[in-house]
Coordinates of C-alpha atoms in Angstrom, one line a residue:
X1 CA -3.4 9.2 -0.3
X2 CA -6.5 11.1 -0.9
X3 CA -8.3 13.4 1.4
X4 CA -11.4 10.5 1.1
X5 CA -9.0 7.3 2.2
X6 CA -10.6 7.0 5.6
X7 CA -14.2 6.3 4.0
X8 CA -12.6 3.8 1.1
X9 CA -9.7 2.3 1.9
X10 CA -10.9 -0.5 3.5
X11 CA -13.0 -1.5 0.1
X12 CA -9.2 -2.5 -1.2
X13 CA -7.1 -5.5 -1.0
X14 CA -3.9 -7.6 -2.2
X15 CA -3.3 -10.1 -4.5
X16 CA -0.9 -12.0 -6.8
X17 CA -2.7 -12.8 -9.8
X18 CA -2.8 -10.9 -13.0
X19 CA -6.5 -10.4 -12.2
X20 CA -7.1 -10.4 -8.8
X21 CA -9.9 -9.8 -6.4
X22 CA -10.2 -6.7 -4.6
X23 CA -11.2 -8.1 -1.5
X24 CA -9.1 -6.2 1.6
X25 CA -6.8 -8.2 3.7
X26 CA -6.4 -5.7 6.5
X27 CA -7.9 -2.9 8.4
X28 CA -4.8 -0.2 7.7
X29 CA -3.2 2.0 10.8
X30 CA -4.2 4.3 13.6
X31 CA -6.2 6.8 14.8
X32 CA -5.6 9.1 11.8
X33 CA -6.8 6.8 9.5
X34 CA -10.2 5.3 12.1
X35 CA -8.3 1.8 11.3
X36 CA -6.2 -0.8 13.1
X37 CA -3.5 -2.9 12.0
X38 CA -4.3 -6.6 12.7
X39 CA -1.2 -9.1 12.7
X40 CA -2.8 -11.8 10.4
X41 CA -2.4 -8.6 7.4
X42 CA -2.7 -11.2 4.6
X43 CA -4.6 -13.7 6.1
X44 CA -7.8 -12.6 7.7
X45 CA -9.5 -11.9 3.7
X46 CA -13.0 -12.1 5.5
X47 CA -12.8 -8.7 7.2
X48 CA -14.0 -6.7 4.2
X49 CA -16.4 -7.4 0.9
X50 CA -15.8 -6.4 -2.4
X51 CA -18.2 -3.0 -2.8
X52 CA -16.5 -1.8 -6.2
X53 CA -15.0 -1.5 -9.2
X54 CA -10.7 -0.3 -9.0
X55 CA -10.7 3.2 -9.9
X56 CA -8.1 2.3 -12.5
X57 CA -9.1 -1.7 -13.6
X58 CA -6.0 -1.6 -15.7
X59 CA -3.6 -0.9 -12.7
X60 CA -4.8 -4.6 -11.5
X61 CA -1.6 -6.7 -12.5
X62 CA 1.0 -9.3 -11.1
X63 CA 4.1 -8.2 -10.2
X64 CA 5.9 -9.2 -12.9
X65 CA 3.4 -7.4 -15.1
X66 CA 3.7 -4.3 -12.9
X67 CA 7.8 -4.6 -13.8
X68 CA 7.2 -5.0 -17.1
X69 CA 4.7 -1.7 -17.5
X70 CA 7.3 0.0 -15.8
X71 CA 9.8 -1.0 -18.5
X72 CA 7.9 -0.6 -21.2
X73 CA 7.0 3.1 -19.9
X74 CA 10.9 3.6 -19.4
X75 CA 11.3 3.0 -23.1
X76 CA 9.0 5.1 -24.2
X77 CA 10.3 8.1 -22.0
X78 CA 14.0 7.2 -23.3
X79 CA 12.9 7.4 -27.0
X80 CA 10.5 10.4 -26.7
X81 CA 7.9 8.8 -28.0
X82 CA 6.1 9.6 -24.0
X83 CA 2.2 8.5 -23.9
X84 CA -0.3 12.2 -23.9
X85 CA -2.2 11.4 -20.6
X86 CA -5.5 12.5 -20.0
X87 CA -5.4 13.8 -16.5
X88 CA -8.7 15.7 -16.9
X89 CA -10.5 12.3 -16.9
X90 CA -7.9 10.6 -14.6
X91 CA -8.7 13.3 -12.0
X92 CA -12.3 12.6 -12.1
X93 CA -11.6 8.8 -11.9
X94 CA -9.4 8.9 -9.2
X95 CA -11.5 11.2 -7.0
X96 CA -12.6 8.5 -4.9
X97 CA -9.9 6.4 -4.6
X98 CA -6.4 4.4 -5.8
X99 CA -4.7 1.4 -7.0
X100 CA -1.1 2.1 -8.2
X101 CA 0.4 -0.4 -9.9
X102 CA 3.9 0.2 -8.6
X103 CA 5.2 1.9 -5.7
X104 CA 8.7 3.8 -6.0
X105 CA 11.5 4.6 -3.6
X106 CA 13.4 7.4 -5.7
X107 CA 15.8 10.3 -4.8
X108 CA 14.7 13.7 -4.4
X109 CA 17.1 14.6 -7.1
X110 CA 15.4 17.1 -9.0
X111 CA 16.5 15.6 -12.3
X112 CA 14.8 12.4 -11.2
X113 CA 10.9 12.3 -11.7
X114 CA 9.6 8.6 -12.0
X115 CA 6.2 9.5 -13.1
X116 CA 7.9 11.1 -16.3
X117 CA 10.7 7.9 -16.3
X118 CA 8.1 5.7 -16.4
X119 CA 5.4 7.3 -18.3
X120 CA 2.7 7.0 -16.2
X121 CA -0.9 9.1 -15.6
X122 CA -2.0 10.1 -12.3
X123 CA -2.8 7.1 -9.9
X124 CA -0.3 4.6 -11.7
X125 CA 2.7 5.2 -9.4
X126 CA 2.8 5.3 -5.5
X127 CA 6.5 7.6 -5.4
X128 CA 8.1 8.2 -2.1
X129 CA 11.0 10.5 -2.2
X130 CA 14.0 11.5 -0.4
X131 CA 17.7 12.2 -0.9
X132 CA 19.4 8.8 -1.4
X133 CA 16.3 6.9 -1.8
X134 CA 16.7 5.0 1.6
X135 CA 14.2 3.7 3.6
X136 CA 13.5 5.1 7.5
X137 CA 10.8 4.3 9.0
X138 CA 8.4 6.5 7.7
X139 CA 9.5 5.6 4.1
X140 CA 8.9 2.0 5.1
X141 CA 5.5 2.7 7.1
X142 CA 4.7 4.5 3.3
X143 CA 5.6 0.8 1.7
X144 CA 3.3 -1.1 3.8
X145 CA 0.7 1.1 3.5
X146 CA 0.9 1.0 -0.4
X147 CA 1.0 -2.8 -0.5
X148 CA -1.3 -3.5 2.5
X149 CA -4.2 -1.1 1.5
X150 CA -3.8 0.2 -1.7
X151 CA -2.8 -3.8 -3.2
X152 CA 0.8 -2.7 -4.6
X153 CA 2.4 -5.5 -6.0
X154 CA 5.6 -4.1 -6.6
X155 CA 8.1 -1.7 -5.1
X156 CA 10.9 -0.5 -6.6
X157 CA 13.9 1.2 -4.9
X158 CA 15.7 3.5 -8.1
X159 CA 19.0 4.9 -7.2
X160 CA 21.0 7.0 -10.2
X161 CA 24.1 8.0 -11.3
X162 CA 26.4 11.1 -9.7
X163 CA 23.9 11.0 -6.7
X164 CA 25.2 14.1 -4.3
X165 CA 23.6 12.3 -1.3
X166 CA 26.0 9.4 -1.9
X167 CA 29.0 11.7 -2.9
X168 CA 28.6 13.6 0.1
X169 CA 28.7 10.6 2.5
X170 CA 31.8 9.3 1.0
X171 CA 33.2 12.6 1.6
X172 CA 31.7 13.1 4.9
X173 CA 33.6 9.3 5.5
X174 CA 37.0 10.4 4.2
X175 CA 37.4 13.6 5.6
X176 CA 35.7 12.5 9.4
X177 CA 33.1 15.6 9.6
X178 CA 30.2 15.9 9.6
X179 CA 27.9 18.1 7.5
X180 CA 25.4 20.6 8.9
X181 CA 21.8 20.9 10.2
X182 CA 19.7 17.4 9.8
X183 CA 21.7 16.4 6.8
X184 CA 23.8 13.9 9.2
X185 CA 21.2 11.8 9.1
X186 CA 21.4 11.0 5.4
X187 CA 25.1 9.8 5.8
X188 CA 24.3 7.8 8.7
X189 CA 21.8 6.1 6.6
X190 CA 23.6 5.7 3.6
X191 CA 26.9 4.8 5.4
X192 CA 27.1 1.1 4.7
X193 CA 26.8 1.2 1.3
X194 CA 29.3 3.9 1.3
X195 CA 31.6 1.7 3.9
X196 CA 31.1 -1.5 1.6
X197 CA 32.0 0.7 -2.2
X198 CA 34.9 2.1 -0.2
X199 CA 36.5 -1.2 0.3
X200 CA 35.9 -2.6 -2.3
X201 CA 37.8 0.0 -4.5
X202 CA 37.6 1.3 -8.4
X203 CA 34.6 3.6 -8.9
X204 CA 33.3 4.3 -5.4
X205 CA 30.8 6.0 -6.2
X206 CA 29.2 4.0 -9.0
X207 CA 29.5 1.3 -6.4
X208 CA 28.4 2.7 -3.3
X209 CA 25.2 3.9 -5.4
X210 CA 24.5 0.4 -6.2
X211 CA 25.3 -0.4 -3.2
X212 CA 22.8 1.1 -1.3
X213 CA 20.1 0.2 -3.6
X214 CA 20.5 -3.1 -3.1
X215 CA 20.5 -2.4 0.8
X216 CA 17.5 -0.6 0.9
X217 CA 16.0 -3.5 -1.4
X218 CA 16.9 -5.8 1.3
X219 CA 15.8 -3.7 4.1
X220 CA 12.4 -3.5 2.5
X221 CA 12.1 -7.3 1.9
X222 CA 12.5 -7.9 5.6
X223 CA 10.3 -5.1 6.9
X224 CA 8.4 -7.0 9.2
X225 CA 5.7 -7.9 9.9
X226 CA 4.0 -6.5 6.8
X227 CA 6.3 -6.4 4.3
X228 CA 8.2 -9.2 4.6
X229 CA 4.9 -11.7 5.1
X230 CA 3.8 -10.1 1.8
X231 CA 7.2 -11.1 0.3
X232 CA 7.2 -14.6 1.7
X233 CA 3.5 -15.5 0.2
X234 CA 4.4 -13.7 -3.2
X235 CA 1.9 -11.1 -2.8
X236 CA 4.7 -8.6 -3.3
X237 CA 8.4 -8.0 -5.4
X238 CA 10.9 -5.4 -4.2
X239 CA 13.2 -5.2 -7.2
X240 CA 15.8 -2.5 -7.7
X241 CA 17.4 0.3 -10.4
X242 CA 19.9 2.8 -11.5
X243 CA 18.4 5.7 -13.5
X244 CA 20.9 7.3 -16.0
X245 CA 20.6 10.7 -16.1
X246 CA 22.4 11.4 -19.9
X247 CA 20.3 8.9 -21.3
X248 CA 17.1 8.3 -19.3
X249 CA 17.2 4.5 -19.0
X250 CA 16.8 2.6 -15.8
X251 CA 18.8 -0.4 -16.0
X252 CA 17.5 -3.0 -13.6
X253 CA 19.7 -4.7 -10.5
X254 CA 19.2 -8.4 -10.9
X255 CA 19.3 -10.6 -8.2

């Protein structure tokens, strides 16, 4: 978010359509914002007016279109044939506000950098990161605000391969401790999917990775009341991935 949301966000909505409207659906927050949240978030379109252009017109796109941008960008990235962005221009556009087409849920892995992944510019990509790309609650509070204000139409949760944060819940699991300072916290939230993997058998960790995707997929889907109402009236895909680190490629959970 830019230091200017309080003065524009409002001037931003959420829609399906390749080409939507930018009308607003909701007044976004709390005090720190000078907003409210109302309950009817996709509903009530007659709270704000269309005032302006997007800063980025070609960030406007269906989900599905968003997906396959993303791809496309992945591609690209993977064959080192990456885009050369001008973020001198980008800067100035986006001064006064943003529409990412896609939001992503990524590790903090330092190897893992979605904007590069994805070959994106500035203001393409709304990335929240943390180790084991799960969602808390302010991860999820993040996710609402990126489809709710800024008009995200997709989210995408990307796991990848030999994640430590994974690896060191499985161990934490097996050996019955429990690792030091606030890092607990990561295996209690990526437990399940470690639990589930570790049942299951074979390559636990390629599956509890997975695993946990998928949960945190699910877990955004049902966020309610904002997330899952933007779900339910197609406003809004959470899909999710694996990111290989040898090769570059994301490949795609399906359904």
């Amino acid at each position: 978010m830019c230091d200017k949301c309080p003065e524009s966000l409002h001037h931003q909505s959420l829609d399906q359509d390749i080409a939507p409207s930018r009308r607003s659906a909701m007044l976004f927050g709390a005090a720190a914002f000078g907003m409210t949240f109302t309950g009817g978030a996709f509903a009530n379109r007659a709270l704000a007016k269309e005032t302006k252009a997007p800063p980025k017109p070609q960030n406007v796109l269906s989900a599905d279109a968003s997906l396959k941008r993303l791809m496309a960008g992945n591609v690209r990235y993977v064959e080192g044939v990456s885009r050369r962005h001008d973020f001198k221009h980008e800067r100035e556009a986006l001064a006064g506000g943003q529409n990412p087409f896609a939001a992503v849920l990524s590790c903090a892995d330092s190897r893992i950098a979605p904007e590069y992944a994805f070959d994106t510019g500035r203001g393409d990509l709304f990335v929240c990161r943390v180790a084991g790309n799960f969602a808390g609650t302010e991860t999820i509070a993040s996710m609402e605000y990126a489809a709710a204000v800024l008009n995200t139409p997709l989210i995408l949760v990307l796991g990848h391969d030999a994640c430590g944060a994974v690896d060191a819940t499985l161990k934490a699991i097996r050996d019955n401790t429990s690792p030091p300072g606030h890092i607990p916290s990561l295996v209690e939230a990526i437990a399940p999917a470690a639990k589930a993997a570790m049942q299951q058998g074979g390559e636990v960790l390629d599956k509890a990775i997975r695993q946990n995707v998928i949960d945190n997929v699910a877990k955004l889907k049902s966020a309610a009341p904002i997330l899952n109402a933007a779900v339910e009236q197609g406003k809004l895909k959470v899909v999710g991935g694996i990111y290989r680190l040898a090769t570059g490629t994301v490949d795609l959970i399906q359904d």
